[in-house]
C-alpha positions as MATLAB code, in Angstrom:
seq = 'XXXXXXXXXXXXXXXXXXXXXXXXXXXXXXXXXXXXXXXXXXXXXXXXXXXXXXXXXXXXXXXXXXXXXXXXXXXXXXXXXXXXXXXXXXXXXXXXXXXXXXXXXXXXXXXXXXXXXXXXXXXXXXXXXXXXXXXXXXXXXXXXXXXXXXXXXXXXXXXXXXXXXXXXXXXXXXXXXXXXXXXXXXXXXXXXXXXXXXXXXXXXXXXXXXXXXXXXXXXXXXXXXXXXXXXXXXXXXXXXXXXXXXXXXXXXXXXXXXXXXXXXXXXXXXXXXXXXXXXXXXXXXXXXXXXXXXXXXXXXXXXXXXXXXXXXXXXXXXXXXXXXXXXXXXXXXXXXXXXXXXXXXXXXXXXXXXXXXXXXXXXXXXXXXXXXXXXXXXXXXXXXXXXXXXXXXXXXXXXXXXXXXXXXXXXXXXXXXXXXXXXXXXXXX';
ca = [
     -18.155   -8.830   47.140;
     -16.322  -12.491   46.834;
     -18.738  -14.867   45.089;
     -20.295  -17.580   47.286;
     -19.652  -19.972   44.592;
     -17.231  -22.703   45.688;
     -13.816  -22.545   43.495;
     -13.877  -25.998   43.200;
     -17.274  -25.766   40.864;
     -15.932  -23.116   38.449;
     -14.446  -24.157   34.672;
     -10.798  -23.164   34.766;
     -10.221  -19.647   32.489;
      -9.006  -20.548   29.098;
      -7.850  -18.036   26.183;
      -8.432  -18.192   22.507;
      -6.092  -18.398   20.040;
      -6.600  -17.563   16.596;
      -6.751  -20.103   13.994;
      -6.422  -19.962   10.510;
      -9.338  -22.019    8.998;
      -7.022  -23.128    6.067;
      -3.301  -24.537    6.196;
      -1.102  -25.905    3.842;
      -2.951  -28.882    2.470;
      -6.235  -28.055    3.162;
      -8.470  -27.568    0.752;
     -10.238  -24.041    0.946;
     -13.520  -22.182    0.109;
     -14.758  -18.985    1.297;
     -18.235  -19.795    2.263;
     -18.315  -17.521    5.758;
     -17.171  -14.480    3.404;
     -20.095  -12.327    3.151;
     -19.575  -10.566   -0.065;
     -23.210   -8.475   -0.213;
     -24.716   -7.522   -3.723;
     -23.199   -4.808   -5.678;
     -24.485   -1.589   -5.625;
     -26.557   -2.401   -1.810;
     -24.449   -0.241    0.022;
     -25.743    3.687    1.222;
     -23.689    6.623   -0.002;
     -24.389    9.281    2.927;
     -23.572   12.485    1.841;
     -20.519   13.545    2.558;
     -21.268   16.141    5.084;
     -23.783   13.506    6.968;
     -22.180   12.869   10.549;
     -20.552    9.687   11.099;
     -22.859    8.414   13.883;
     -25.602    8.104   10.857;
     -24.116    5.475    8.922;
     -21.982    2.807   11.138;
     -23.328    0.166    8.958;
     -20.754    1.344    6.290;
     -17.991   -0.124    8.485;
     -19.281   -3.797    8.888;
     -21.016   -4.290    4.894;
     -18.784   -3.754    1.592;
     -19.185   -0.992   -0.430;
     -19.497   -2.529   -4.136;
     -19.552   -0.968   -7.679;
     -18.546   -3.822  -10.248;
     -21.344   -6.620  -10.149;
     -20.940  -10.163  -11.068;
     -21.546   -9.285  -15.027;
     -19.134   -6.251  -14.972;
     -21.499   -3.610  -14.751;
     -20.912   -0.588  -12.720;
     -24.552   -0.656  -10.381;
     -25.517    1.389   -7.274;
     -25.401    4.966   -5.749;
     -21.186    4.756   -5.544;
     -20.814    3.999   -8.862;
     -18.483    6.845   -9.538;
     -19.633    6.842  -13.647;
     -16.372    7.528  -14.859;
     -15.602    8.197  -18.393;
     -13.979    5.090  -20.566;
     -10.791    6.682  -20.983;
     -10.589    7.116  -17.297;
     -11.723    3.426  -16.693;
      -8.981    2.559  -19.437;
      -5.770    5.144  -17.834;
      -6.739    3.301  -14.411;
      -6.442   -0.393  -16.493;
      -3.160    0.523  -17.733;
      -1.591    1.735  -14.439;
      -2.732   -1.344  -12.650;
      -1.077   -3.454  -15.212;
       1.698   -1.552  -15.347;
       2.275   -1.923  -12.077;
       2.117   -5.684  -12.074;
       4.407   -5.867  -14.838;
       6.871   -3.449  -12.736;
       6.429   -6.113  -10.028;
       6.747   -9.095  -11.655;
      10.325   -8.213  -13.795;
      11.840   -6.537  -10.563;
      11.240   -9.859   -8.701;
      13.053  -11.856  -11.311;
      15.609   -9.398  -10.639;
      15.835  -10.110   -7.352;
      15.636  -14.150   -8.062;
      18.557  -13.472  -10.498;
      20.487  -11.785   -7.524;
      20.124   -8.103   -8.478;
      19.298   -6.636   -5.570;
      18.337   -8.125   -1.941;
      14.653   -7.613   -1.348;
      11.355   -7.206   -3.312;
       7.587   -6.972   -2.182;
       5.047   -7.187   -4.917;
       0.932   -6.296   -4.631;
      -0.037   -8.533   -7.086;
      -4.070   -8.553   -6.548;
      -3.884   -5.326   -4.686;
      -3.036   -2.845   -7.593;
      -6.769   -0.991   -7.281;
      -5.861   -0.038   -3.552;
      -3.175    2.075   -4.482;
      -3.836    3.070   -8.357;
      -7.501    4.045   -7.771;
      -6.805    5.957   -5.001;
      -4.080    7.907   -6.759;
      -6.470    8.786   -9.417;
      -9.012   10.037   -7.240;
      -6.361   12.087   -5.134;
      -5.304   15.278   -6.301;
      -1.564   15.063   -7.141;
      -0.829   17.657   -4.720;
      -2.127   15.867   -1.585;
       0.393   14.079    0.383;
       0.438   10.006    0.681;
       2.585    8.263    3.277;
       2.396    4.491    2.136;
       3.229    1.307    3.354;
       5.700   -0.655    1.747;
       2.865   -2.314   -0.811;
       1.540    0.851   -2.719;
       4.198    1.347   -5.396;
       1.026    1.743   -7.477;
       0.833    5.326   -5.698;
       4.285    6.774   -7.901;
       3.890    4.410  -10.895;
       0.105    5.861  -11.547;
       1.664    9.474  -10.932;
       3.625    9.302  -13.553;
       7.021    8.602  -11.986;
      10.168    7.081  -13.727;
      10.529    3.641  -13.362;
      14.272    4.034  -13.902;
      14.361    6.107  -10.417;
      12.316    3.380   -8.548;
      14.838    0.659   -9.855;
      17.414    2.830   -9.218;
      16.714    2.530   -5.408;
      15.589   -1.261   -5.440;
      19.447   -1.614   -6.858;
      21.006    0.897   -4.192;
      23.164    2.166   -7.592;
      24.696    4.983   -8.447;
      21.538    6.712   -9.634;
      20.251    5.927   -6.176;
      18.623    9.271   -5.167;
      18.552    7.389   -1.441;
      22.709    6.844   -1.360;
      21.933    3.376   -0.913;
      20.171    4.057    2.639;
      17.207    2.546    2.371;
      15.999   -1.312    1.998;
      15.033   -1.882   -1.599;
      11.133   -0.351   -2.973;
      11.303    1.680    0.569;
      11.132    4.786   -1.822;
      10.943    8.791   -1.077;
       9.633   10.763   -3.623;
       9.370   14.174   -2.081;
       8.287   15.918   -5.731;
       5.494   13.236   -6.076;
       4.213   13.580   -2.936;
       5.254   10.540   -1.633;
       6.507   10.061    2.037;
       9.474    7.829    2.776;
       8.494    4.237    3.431;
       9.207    2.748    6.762;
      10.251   -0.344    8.069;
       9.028   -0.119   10.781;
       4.998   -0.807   10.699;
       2.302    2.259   11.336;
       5.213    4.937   11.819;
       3.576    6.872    8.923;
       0.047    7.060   10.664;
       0.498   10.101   12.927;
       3.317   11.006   10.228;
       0.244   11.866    7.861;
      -2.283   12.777   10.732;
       0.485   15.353   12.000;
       1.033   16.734    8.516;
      -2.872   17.172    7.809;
      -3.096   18.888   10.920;
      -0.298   21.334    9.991;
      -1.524   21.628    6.763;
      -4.720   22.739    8.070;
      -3.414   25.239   10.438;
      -1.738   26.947    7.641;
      -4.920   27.353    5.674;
      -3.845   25.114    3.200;
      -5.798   22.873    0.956;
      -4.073   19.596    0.704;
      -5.320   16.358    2.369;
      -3.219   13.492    3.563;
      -3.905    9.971    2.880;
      -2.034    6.877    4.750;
      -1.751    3.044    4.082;
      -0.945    0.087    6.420;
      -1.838   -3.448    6.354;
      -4.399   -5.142    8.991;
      -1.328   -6.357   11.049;
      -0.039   -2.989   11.865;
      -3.587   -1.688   13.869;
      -2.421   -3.721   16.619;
       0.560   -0.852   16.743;
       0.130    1.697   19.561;
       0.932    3.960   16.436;
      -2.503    3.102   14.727;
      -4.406    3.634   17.865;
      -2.370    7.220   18.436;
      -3.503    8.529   14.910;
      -6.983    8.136   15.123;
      -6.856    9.804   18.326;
      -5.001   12.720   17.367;
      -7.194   12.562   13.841;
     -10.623   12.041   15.504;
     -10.351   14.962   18.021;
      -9.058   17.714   15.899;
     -10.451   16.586   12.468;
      -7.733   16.016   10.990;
      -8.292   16.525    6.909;
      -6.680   13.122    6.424;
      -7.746    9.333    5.099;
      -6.727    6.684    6.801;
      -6.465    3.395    4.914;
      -6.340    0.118    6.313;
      -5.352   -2.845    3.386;
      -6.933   -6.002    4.782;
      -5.234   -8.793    2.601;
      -5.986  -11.180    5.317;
      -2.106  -11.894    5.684;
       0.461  -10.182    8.086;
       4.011  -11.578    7.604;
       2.841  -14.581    8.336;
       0.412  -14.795   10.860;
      -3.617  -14.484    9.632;
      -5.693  -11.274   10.088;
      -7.416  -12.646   13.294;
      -4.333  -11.702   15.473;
      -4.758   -8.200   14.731;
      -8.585   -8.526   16.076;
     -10.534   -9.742   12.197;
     -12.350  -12.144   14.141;
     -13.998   -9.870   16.384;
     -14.895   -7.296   14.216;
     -14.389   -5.928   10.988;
     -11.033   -2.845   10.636;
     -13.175   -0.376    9.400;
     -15.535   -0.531   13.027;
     -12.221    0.861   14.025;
     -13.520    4.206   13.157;
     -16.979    3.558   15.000;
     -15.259    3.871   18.437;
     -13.275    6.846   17.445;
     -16.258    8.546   16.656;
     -14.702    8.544   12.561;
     -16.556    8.013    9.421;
     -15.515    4.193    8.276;
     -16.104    2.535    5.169;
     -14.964   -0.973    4.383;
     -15.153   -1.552    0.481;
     -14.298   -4.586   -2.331;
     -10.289   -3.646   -2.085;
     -10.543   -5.811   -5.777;
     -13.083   -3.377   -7.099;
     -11.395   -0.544   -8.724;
     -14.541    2.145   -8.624;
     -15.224    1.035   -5.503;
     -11.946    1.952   -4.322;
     -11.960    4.883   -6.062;
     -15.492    6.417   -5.109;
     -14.956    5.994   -1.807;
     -11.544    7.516   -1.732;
     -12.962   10.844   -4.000;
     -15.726   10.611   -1.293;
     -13.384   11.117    1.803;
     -11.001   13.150    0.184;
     -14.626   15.577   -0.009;
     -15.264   15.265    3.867;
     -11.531   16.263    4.204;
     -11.395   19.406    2.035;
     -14.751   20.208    3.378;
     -13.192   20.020    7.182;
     -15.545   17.102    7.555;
     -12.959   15.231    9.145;
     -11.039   11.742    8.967;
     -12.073    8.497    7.087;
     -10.604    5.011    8.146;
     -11.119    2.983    4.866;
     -10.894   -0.809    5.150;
     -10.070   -2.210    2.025;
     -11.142   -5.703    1.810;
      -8.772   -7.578   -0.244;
      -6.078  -10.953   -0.939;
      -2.434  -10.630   -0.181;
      -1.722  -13.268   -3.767;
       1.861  -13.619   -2.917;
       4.243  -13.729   -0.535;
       4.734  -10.868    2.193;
       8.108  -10.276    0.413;
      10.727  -12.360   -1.555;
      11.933  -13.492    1.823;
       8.597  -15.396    2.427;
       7.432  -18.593    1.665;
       3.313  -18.495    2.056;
       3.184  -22.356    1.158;
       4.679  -23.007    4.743;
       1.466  -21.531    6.643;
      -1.005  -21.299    4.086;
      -3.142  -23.158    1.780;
      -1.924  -22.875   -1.877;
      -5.862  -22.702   -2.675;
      -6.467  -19.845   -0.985;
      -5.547  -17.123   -3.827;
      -7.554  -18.856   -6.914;
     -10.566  -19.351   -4.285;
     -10.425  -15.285   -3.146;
     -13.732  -14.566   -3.944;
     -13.398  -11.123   -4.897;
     -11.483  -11.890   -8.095;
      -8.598   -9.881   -9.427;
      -9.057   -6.500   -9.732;
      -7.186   -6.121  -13.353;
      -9.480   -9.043  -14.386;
     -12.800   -7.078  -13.043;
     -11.875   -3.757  -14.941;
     -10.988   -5.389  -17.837;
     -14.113   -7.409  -18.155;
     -16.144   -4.122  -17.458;
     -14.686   -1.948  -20.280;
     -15.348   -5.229  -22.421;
     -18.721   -5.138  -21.355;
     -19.287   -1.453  -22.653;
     -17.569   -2.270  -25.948;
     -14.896   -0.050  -24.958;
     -11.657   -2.852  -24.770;
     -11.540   -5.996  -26.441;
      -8.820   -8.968  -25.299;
      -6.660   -8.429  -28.259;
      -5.840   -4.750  -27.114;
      -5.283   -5.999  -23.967;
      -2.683   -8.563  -24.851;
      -1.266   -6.066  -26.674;
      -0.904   -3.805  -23.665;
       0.513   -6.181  -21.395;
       2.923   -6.991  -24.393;
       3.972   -2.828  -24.573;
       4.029   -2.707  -20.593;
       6.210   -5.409  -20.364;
       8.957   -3.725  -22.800;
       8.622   -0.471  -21.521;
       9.472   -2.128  -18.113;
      12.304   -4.165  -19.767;
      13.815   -0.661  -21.226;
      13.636    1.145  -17.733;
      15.488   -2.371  -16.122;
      17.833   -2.470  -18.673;
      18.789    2.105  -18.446;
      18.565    1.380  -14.720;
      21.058   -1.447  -14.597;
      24.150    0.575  -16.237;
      23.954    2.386  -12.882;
      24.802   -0.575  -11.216;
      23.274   -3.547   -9.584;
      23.611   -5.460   -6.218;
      26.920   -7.253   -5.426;
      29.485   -5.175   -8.329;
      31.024   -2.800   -6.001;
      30.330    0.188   -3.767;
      28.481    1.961   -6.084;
      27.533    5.528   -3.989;
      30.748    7.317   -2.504;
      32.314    6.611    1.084;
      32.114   10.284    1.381;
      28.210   10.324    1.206;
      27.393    7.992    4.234;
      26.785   10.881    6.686;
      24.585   12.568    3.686;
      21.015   12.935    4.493;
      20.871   12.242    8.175;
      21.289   15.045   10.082;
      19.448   18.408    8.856;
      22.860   19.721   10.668;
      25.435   17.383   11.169;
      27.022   17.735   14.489;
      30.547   18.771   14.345;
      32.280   16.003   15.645;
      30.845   13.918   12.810;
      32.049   16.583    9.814;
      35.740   15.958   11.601;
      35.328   12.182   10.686;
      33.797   12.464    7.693;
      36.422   14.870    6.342;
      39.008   12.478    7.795;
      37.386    9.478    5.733;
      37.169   11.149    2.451;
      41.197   12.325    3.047;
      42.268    9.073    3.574;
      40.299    7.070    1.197;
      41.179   10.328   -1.395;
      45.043    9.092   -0.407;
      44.288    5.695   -0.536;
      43.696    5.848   -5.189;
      40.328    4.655   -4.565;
      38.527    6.906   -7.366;
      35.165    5.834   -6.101;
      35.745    7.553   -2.546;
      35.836   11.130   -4.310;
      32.878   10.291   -5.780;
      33.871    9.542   -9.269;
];
């Protein structure tokens, strides 16, 4: 029925558009972030049904408390060599970060994306994975390979597109593929990997298997149909997967509230999906990692899905591409009130007499060379800009499980001619 109200006496529609509260120049503080006590949160068991605790998805699960002790029911009391392995990865990866993009300043390779102030998202969960469980990252959890043990040499191999490439030079720099390590190629192309790892932890349940999947994107990307797809598919048929969602408050360059932040929190995501959802201190590394063990149980228990919202602060630029001083305030990543997560370890292992801040120094200091030596061995297989370094021959070479015929006519064409043409490098030498 048409309203009897006249036109004339109702306020024209508007629409909102989100606002950063801080630009570049202003000066920032944190004051509406609700950062609750640590150790306040509930841990439901892990078998509870996720209608029972929704308030998990709008509070912050917390371990590390403002005097670096590990408080509350999540506290996942791990031992102090564990608490120092975790340390060392999470500096190690910073250190891998912060050489390869003075590499890229120096005109080495083309690209680099660092995590600095995200290392617990990716390290922590990585030690509370098994190593057999299958992660398909975003482009910001190197921390996933680099706490599995893999060669550093192999990752700077592909950020140079060298010889030693294991990619041929295919894909953008740190947009690795470590089948062996259980690490899904990195996309491009945002939230492609969601019902990538939903569809694999299906399959790997209808086999009977016992491997979980676990997937990262930023905030930005649950605004892709691709998100929304993957908790479908993983909500209905309980998928055995974990679904992580890095809130760093930072797209490319547009603020969290485009992707919906100032409506809700990510993790209520879950809540209309019928999922379990946590949102935790992305900064706190036993946070990160007790609630990661604890949905990696629900999974290999056939519990179901977990969307985990990592709360968190993107420090840097998106990439080296980015300048975060054009739409940002340059107070924003001292003021983070969550800290940084190397810091928050460190000062907890101090606290139990367990690390002290000349072994530290002196573990940044051995970090830093072993990163040097892996630049320095990954370098004589060439670097950006001095030459072709993978074979002509090899551009077909990974793209087709069976190449069609009519491109194995031009590729053996290519490789005859270029073989004719004295050019050692087409025959792969």
């Amino acid at each position: 029925m048409a309203s009897d109200v006249p036109r004339a006496n109702l306020q024209p529609l508007t629409l909102h558009v989100p606002e950063p509260r801080f630009r570049p120049g202003d000066a920032v503080d944190f004051v509406d972030v609700v950062v609750p006590p640590a150790g306040s949160a509930m841990r439901p068991d892990t078998a509870a049904a996720p209608a029972t605790f929704t308030d998990l998805a709008y509070g912050l699960v917390r371990v590390l408390d403002d005097e670096a002790r590990a408080v509350g029911p999540w506290d996942p009391k791990l031992s102090p060599d564990m608490l120092r392995r975790m340390l060392r990865s999470m500096a190690l990866v910073r250190a891998f970060d912060e050489r390869m993009f003075r590499a890229q300043r120096q005109g080495k390779t083309s690209f680099y994306m660092k995590c600095t102030g995200e290392e617990a998202v990716a390290v922590s969960a990585a030690f509370a994975l098994d190593y057999e469980d299958m992660c398909f990252p975003s482009y910001r959890q190197q921390g996933l390979l680099i706490t599995r043990g893999w060669s550093l040499v192999d990752m700077m191999n592909q950020i140079y597109s060298n010889r030693g490439d294991r990619l041929q030079g295919k894909q953008l720099p740190i947009m690795y593929s470590v089948k062996e390590a259980g690490f899904f190629s990195i996309s491009g192309n945002l939230a492609t990997q969601y019902p990538q790892a939903v569809g694999w932890a299906m399959a790997s349940a209808a086999r009977g298997d016992t491997r979980i999947a676990a997937t990262w994107c930023g905030e930005g990307s649950t605004a892709e149909g691709d998100f929304h797809s993957a908790c479908t598919f993983a909500s209905v048929y309980r998928a055995p997967v974990i679904l992580n969602v890095v809130n760093n408050q930072w797209a490319i360059s547009s603020f969290s509230g485009f992707a919906g932040a100032e409506a809700t929190t990510f993790a209520a995501r879950a809540v209309g999906y019928g999922m379990a959802g946590l949102r935790v201190d992305g900064n706190d590394a036993l946070a990160v990692y007790a609630a990661t063990r604890w949905a990696a149980e629900r999974a290999r228990t056939n519990q179901g899905p977990t969307l985990i919202e990592h709360f968190t602060y993107r420090a840097e630029g998106h990439s080296t591409s980015d300048d975060p001083t054009q739409y940002r305030s340059a107070g924003e990543p001292n003021a983070w009130p969550l800290g940084d997560p190397i810091k928050r370890l460190k000062d907890h292992l101090v606290a139990l007499g367990e690390w002290d801040e000349a072994r530290h120094i002196a573990q940044d200091l051995e970090l830093a060379e072993q990163v040097k030596a892996a630049q320095k061995e990954a370098e004589k297989n060439g670097i950006l800009g001095h030459g072709l370094h993978q074979p002509l021959g090899t551009l077909f070479d990974g793209v087709f499980e069976e190449m069609p015929w009519h491109l194995r006519e031009q590729q053996a064409q290519m490789i005859a001619e270029e073989t004719a043409s004295g050019r050692p490098w087409a025959r792969g030498a």
